[in-house]
Coordinates of C-alpha atoms in Angstrom, one line a residue:
M1 CA 114.1 66.8 101.1
P2 CA 114.6 68.4 104.6
E3 CA 112.4 71.2 105.7
T4 CA 112.4 73.7 108.5
R5 CA 109.8 76.2 109.7
L6 CA 110.2 79.9 110.3
K7 CA 107.6 81.6 112.6
C8 CA 106.7 85.0 111.2
R9 CA 105.0 87.9 113.0
N10 CA 101.7 87.2 111.3
A11 CA 100.2 85.6 108.2
S12 CA 100.8 88.7 106.0
S13 CA 104.5 88.7 107.0
A14 CA 104.7 85.0 106.1
A15 CA 103.1 85.8 102.7
A16 CA 105.7 88.5 102.1
V17 CA 108.6 86.1 102.9
V18 CA 107.1 83.5 100.5
A19 CA 106.6 86.1 97.8
A20 CA 110.2 87.3 98.1
G21 CA 111.7 83.7 98.4
A22 CA 109.8 82.1 95.6
G23 CA 112.5 81.5 93.0
P24 CA 111.5 80.3 89.5
G25 CA 112.6 76.8 88.5
D26 CA 114.4 75.7 91.6
P27 CA 112.5 72.7 93.0
Q28 CA 115.2 72.0 95.6
H29 CA 114.9 75.3 97.4
T30 CA 111.3 76.3 98.1
V31 CA 109.2 78.3 100.5
R32 CA 105.5 77.9 101.2
Q33 CA 103.1 79.4 103.7
D34 CA 101.4 77.6 106.5
G35 CA 99.5 80.2 108.4
R36 CA 102.0 82.5 110.1
H37 CA 104.8 80.0 109.4
V38 CA 107.1 79.7 106.3
V39 CA 108.0 76.1 105.5
I40 CA 111.5 76.1 103.9
A41 CA 112.6 73.1 101.9
Y42 CA 116.2 72.9 101.0
A43 CA 119.1 70.8 99.6
N44 CA 121.7 73.4 100.7
T45 CA 121.6 74.6 104.3
R46 CA 122.5 78.1 103.2
W47 CA 119.0 78.6 101.7
P48 CA 117.0 78.5 105.0
F49 CA 119.7 80.6 106.6
D50 CA 119.3 83.2 104.0
V51 CA 115.5 83.2 104.1
A52 CA 115.5 83.5 107.9
E53 CA 118.1 86.3 107.9
W54 CA 116.2 88.3 105.3
A55 CA 112.9 87.8 107.1
A56 CA 114.4 89.1 110.3
L57 CA 116.1 92.1 108.6
E58 CA 112.9 93.1 106.9
G59 CA 110.9 92.8 110.2
H60 CA 108.8 89.8 109.1
A61 CA 110.2 87.5 111.8
S62 CA 111.8 88.2 115.1
D63 CA 115.5 87.8 115.6
K64 CA 114.8 84.9 118.0
A65 CA 112.6 83.1 115.4
A66 CA 115.3 83.5 112.8
A67 CA 118.0 82.3 115.2
R68 CA 116.0 79.1 115.8
V69 CA 116.1 78.3 112.1
M70 CA 119.8 79.1 111.9
T71 CA 120.8 77.1 114.9
A72 CA 118.7 74.1 113.8
L73 CA 120.7 73.8 110.7

């Protein structure tokens, strides 16, 4: 399964993104924390786009960091 990484502002911001993005029972679309990064595994490219967009809107990641995820897809 492909993965991408989102750089958050700090480890607590990454934890907030993981808590919000943890969906029950969906092994194909997951998020996990690696320090200040969120590792996003996906089958559908819309999932990391949505996670990155939400993280930027909530202030957990910069617009630039979210854009890196979006353009890498």
